[in-house]
Amino acid sequence: MVDHMILRMFLGAALAAGLSVAGAQAGEPARPIVVELYTSQGCSSCPPADALLGQLTQRPDVLAMSLPITYWDMLGWKDTLANPANTARQKAYSKAMGKGGVYTPQIIVDGLTDVVGSRASGVKSAIAARERDMTVVPILLKPDGKEVHVSIGTGKPADATVWVFHILSSATVPIGKGENAGRTMTYKNVVRDLKPVGKWKGQALALDLPRHDAADPPHDALAVVIQQGGYGRVIGAAFIQRPDYSAQR
């Protein structure tokens, strides 16, 4: 299941303890709350949600990501950033949450709360609620010239999936057809690729992620998210971007 990556277990109480300290420096949030916006260039209701997502990317306590989906491509404009993996993830959330279907703009907060993406007060309330009830599995990201070294600390045993998101920090798109024809939109923290890279069951783990894999789409940031089951509660998250991380080729 782990493509182009080396997955290894590492032992030692001292290292695990060190990660729990490194995961939250003084004055910083213990971990960011994960906010996922499911959107489309072909959706006339989405621009206000896209703007809100852009605002949330400025908050240090939030990991805000835009996940363009493919199912509105039929409306006369093929989304230039859409990824089938994003669509599959949204549908998996719908099934896990017992929803009747998918829609845009939809925001999922920390894998638990479903909010209409343009309702700023509801989104911010959901973020605040998660900050009061947050599980933290420490994650440390350390890049070098070829790889990003991911160290995951220990925690309460759980059947959780480790996800990696390749992110493009900004993309400006002139939309030629469809419901938003004539508009030029700027999207922030666009997920260009995502994949599960391992399982976390409470043990300490280390991952070595290649920074310049030819199979990856252009991106300049990376996020690691640990999620119960696969599409449940987020229990760990970390994010690294330029200048510390750059995969531009």
CSV table of C-alpha atoms in Angstrom, one decimal:
chain,number,residue,atom,x,y,z
A,1,MET,CA,0.0,0.0,0.0
A,2,VAL,CA,3.0,2.3,0.5
A,3,ASP,CA,4.2,3.5,-3.0
A,4,HIS,CA,7.7,5.0,-3.4
A,5,MET,CA,8.0,5.3,0.4
A,6,ILE,CA,9.9,3.5,3.2
A,7,LEU,CA,7.7,2.7,6.2
A,8,ARG,CA,9.4,1.7,9.3
A,9,MET,CA,8.6,1.3,13.0
A,10,PHE,CA,10.9,2.9,15.5
A,11,LEU,CA,11.0,2.2,19.2
A,12,GLY,CA,12.1,4.2,22.2
A,13,ALA,CA,10.2,6.1,24.8
A,14,ALA,CA,12.5,9.1,24.7
A,15,LEU,CA,11.7,9.7,21.0
A,16,ALA,CA,8.0,9.4,21.5
A,17,ALA,CA,8.2,11.8,24.4
A,18,GLY,CA,10.2,14.2,22.3
A,19,LEU,CA,7.5,14.2,19.6
A,20,SER,CA,4.8,15.1,22.1
A,21,VAL,CA,6.8,18.2,23.0
A,22,ALA,CA,7.8,19.1,19.4
A,23,GLY,CA,4.2,18.8,18.3
A,24,ALA,CA,3.2,22.0,20.1
A,25,GLN,CA,5.7,24.8,20.5
A,26,ALA,CA,5.0,27.5,23.0
A,27,GLY,CA,2.2,29.8,21.8
A,28,GLU,CA,1.3,27.5,18.9
A,29,PRO,CA,-1.9,25.3,18.6
A,30,ALA,CA,-1.5,21.7,19.6
A,31,ARG,CA,-2.4,20.8,16.0
A,32,PRO,CA,-4.4,22.4,13.2
A,33,ILE,CA,-8.1,21.7,12.8
A,34,VAL,CA,-8.5,20.1,9.3
A,35,VAL,CA,-11.0,21.9,7.1
A,36,GLU,CA,-11.8,20.4,3.7
A,37,LEU,CA,-13.9,22.3,1.1
A,38,TYR,CA,-15.4,20.3,-1.7
A,39,THR,CA,-15.9,22.7,-4.5
A,40,SER,CA,-16.1,23.1,-8.3
A,41,GLN,CA,-15.3,25.8,-10.9
A,42,GLY,CA,-18.7,24.8,-12.5
A,43,CYS,CA,-20.7,25.6,-9.3
A,44,SER,CA,-22.3,29.0,-9.1
A,45,SER,CA,-22.8,28.6,-5.3
A,46,CYS,CA,-19.1,27.9,-4.7
A,47,PRO,CA,-17.3,31.3,-5.0
A,48,PRO,CA,-18.3,32.5,-1.5
A,49,ALA,CA,-17.1,29.2,0.0
A,50,ASP,CA,-13.9,29.5,-2.0
A,51,ALA,CA,-13.3,33.0,-0.6
A,52,LEU,CA,-14.0,31.7,3.0
A,53,LEU,CA,-11.5,28.9,2.5
A,54,GLY,CA,-9.0,31.4,1.4
A,55,GLN,CA,-9.5,33.4,4.6
A,56,LEU,CA,-9.1,30.2,6.7
A,57,THR,CA,-5.7,29.4,5.1
A,58,GLN,CA,-4.4,32.4,7.0
A,59,ARG,CA,-5.3,30.9,10.4
A,60,PRO,CA,-2.4,29.1,12.2
A,61,ASP,CA,-4.9,26.9,14.0
A,62,VAL,CA,-6.5,25.6,10.8
A,63,LEU,CA,-5.3,23.4,8.0
A,64,ALA,CA,-7.7,24.5,5.2
A,65,MET,CA,-7.7,22.6,2.0
A,66,SER,CA,-9.7,23.0,-1.2
A,67,LEU,CA,-10.7,19.7,-2.9
A,68,PRO,CA,-12.1,20.3,-6.4
A,69,ILE,CA,-14.5,17.5,-7.5
A,70,THR,CA,-15.3,16.2,-10.9
A,71,TYR,CA,-19.1,15.5,-11.0
A,72,TRP,CA,-20.0,19.1,-12.0
A,73,ASP,CA,-17.9,18.9,-15.2
A,74,MET,CA,-21.1,18.0,-17.0
A,75,LEU,CA,-22.4,21.5,-16.6
A,76,GLY,CA,-20.4,22.9,-19.5
A,77,TRP,CA,-17.0,23.5,-17.9
A,78,LYS,CA,-14.4,20.9,-17.0
A,79,ASP,CA,-12.8,21.9,-13.7
A,80,THR,CA,-9.1,22.4,-14.5
A,81,LEU,CA,-8.1,21.4,-10.9
A,82,ALA,CA,-10.5,18.6,-10.2
A,83,ASN,CA,-9.2,15.2,-9.1
A,84,PRO,CA,-11.2,11.9,-9.1
A,85,ALA,CA,-9.5,11.1,-5.8
A,86,ASN,CA,-11.2,14.2,-4.3
A,87,THR,CA,-14.6,13.1,-5.6
A,88,ALA,CA,-14.0,9.6,-4.2
A,89,ARG,CA,-13.1,11.0,-0.8
A,90,GLN,CA,-16.2,13.2,-0.6
A,91,LYS,CA,-18.4,10.2,-1.5
A,92,ALA,CA,-16.6,8.1,1.2
A,93,TYR,CA,-17.5,10.8,3.7
A,94,SER,CA,-21.1,10.7,2.6
A,95,LYS,CA,-21.2,7.0,3.2
A,96,ALA,CA,-19.5,7.2,6.5
A,97,MET,CA,-21.8,9.9,7.8
A,98,GLY,CA,-24.9,8.2,6.5
A,99,LYS,CA,-25.8,11.1,4.1
A,100,GLY,CA,-28.0,10.6,1.0
A,101,GLY,CA,-25.5,12.1,-1.4
A,102,VAL,CA,-22.8,14.7,-2.1
A,103,TYR,CA,-23.1,18.4,-2.8
A,104,THR,CA,-21.1,21.6,-3.3
A,105,PRO,CA,-19.9,23.7,-1.6
A,106,GLN,CA,-19.5,21.3,1.3
A,107,ILE,CA,-17.0,21.7,4.2
A,108,ILE,CA,-16.0,18.8,6.4
A,109,VAL,CA,-14.4,19.9,9.7
A,110,ASP,CA,-11.9,17.5,11.3
A,111,GLY,CA,-13.6,14.5,9.6
A,112,LEU,CA,-16.7,14.9,11.8
A,113,THR,CA,-18.9,17.9,11.0
A,114,ASP,CA,-20.7,18.6,7.7
A,115,VAL,CA,-21.3,22.3,7.0
A,116,VAL,CA,-22.5,24.2,3.9
A,117,GLY,CA,-19.3,25.7,2.8
A,118,SER,CA,-20.6,29.3,2.3
A,119,ARG,CA,-22.0,29.6,5.8
A,120,ALA,CA,-19.2,31.3,7.5
A,121,SER,CA,-20.7,31.3,11.0
A,122,GLY,CA,-21.5,27.6,10.9
A,123,VAL,CA,-18.0,26.8,9.7
A,124,LYS,CA,-16.3,28.9,12.4
A,125,SER,CA,-18.5,27.4,15.1
A,126,ALA,CA,-17.6,23.9,14.0
A,127,ILE,CA,-13.9,24.8,14.1
A,128,ALA,CA,-14.3,26.3,17.6
A,129,ALA,CA,-16.1,23.2,18.8
A,130,ARG,CA,-13.3,20.9,17.6
A,131,GLU,CA,-10.7,23.1,19.3
A,132,ARG,CA,-12.5,22.4,22.6
A,133,ASP,CA,-12.6,18.6,22.0
A,134,MET,CA,-9.4,17.8,20.1
A,135,THR,CA,-7.4,14.6,20.0
A,136,VAL,CA,-3.7,15.1,19.3
A,137,VAL,CA,-1.3,12.5,17.9
A,138,PRO,CA,2.0,14.3,17.5
A,139,ILE,CA,3.5,14.6,14.0
A,140,LEU,CA,6.8,16.1,13.2
A,141,LEU,CA,7.7,16.9,9.6
A,142,LYS,CA,11.4,17.4,8.7
A,143,PRO,CA,12.5,18.0,5.1
A,144,ASP,CA,15.9,17.5,3.6
A,145,GLY,CA,17.1,17.7,0.0
A,146,LYS,CA,15.4,14.6,-1.2
A,147,GLU,CA,12.7,13.6,1.3
A,148,VAL,CA,10.3,14.8,4.0
A,149,HIS,CA,10.9,12.7,7.1
A,150,VAL,CA,7.6,12.1,9.0
A,151,SER,CA,7.8,11.1,12.6
A,152,ILE,CA,4.5,10.1,14.3
A,153,GLY,CA,4.4,9.6,18.1
A,154,THR,CA,2.5,7.2,20.2
A,155,GLY,CA,-1.1,7.6,21.5
A,156,LYS,CA,-4.2,5.8,22.6
A,157,PRO,CA,-4.6,2.7,20.3
A,158,ALA,CA,-6.9,3.3,17.3
A,159,ASP,CA,-7.5,1.9,13.9
A,160,ALA,CA,-6.4,4.9,11.9
A,161,THR,CA,-5.2,5.8,8.4
A,162,VAL,CA,-2.3,8.0,7.6
A,163,TRP,CA,-3.0,10.3,4.6
A,164,VAL,CA,-0.6,12.4,2.6
A,165,PHE,CA,-2.0,15.4,0.6
A,166,HIS,CA,0.1,17.2,-2.1
A,167,ILE,CA,-1.1,20.8,-2.1
A,168,LEU,CA,-0.7,23.7,-4.5
A,169,SER,CA,-0.8,26.9,-2.4
A,170,SER,CA,-2.5,29.1,-5.0
A,171,ALA,CA,-4.0,28.7,-8.5
A,172,THR,CA,-5.7,31.4,-10.5
A,173,VAL,CA,-8.1,30.1,-13.2
A,174,PRO,CA,-10.1,32.0,-15.9
A,175,ILE,CA,-13.4,30.2,-16.3
A,176,GLY,CA,-14.6,30.2,-19.9
A,177,LYS,CA,-17.9,28.4,-19.7
A,178,GLY,CA,-20.6,27.0,-17.3
A,179,GLU,CA,-22.2,28.7,-14.4
A,180,ASN,CA,-19.2,30.9,-13.6
A,181,ALA,CA,-18.3,31.8,-17.2
A,182,GLY,CA,-16.3,35.0,-17.4
A,183,ARG,CA,-15.0,34.9,-13.8
A,184,THR,CA,-11.4,34.6,-12.9
A,185,MET,CA,-11.1,32.6,-9.6
A,186,THR,CA,-8.1,32.1,-7.3
A,187,TYR,CA,-8.1,28.9,-5.3
A,188,LYS,CA,-6.0,28.4,-2.1
A,189,ASN,CA,-4.4,25.2,-0.8
A,190,VAL,CA,-5.7,23.1,-3.7
A,191,VAL,CA,-5.3,19.3,-3.1
A,192,ARG,CA,-3.7,18.0,-6.3
A,193,ASP,CA,-3.2,14.4,-5.0
A,194,LEU,CA,-3.9,12.4,-1.9
A,195,LYS,CA,-3.2,8.9,-0.9
A,196,PRO,CA,-3.2,6.6,2.2
A,197,VAL,CA,0.4,5.7,3.1
A,198,GLY,CA,0.0,3.6,6.2
A,199,LYS,CA,-1.9,2.5,9.3
A,200,TRP,CA,-1.5,3.9,12.8
A,201,LYS,CA,-2.7,1.9,15.7
A,202,GLY,CA,-1.1,3.8,18.6
A,203,GLN,CA,2.5,2.9,17.8
A,204,ALA,CA,5.3,5.3,16.9
A,205,LEU,CA,5.9,5.3,13.1
A,206,ALA,CA,8.3,7.0,10.7
A,207,LEU,CA,7.7,7.7,7.0
A,208,ASP,CA,10.2,8.9,4.4
A,209,LEU,CA,8.3,10.8,1.6
A,210,PRO,CA,10.0,11.6,-1.6
A,211,ARG,CA,9.9,15.3,-2.5
A,212,HIS,CA,10.4,15.0,-6.2
A,213,ASP,CA,8.4,11.9,-7.3
A,214,ALA,CA,7.7,12.2,-11.1
A,215,ALA,CA,4.3,10.7,-10.6
A,216,ASP,CA,3.1,13.6,-8.4
A,217,PRO,CA,1.4,16.6,-9.9
A,218,PRO,CA,3.0,20.1,-9.4
A,219,HIS,CA,2.6,21.2,-5.8
A,220,ASP,CA,4.5,23.3,-3.2
A,221,ALA,CA,3.1,22.1,0.1
A,222,LEU,CA,2.4,18.8,1.9
A,223,ALA,CA,0.0,17.8,4.7
A,224,VAL,CA,-0.1,14.6,6.7
A,225,VAL,CA,-3.4,13.7,8.4
A,226,ILE,CA,-4.2,10.8,10.7
A,227,GLN,CA,-7.8,9.8,10.6
A,228,GLN,CA,-9.8,7.1,12.5
A,229,GLY,CA,-10.9,4.4,10.2
A,230,GLY,CA,-10.2,6.3,7.0
A,231,TYR,CA,-13.0,8.9,6.9
A,232,GLY,CA,-13.7,9.5,10.5
A,233,ARG,CA,-12.4,11.7,13.3
A,234,VAL,CA,-9.0,13.5,12.6
A,235,ILE,CA,-6.6,12.7,15.5
A,236,GLY,CA,-3.4,14.2,14.0
A,237,ALA,CA,-2.4,16.7,11.4
A,238,ALA,CA,0.7,18.6,10.2
A,239,PHE,CA,1.5,20.9,7.3
A,240,ILE,CA,4.6,22.1,5.6
A,241,GLN,CA,4.9,24.6,2.8
A,242,ARG,CA,7.4,26.9,1.1
A,243,PRO,CA,10.2,27.8,1.7
A,244,ASP,CA,10.7,24.7,3.9
A,245,TYR,CA,9.0,22.5,1.3
A,246,SER,CA,9.0,22.9,-2.4
A,247,ALA,CA,8.4,20.2,-5.1
A,248,GLN,CA,8.4,22.6,-8.1
A,249,ARG,CA,10.1,21.0,-11.1
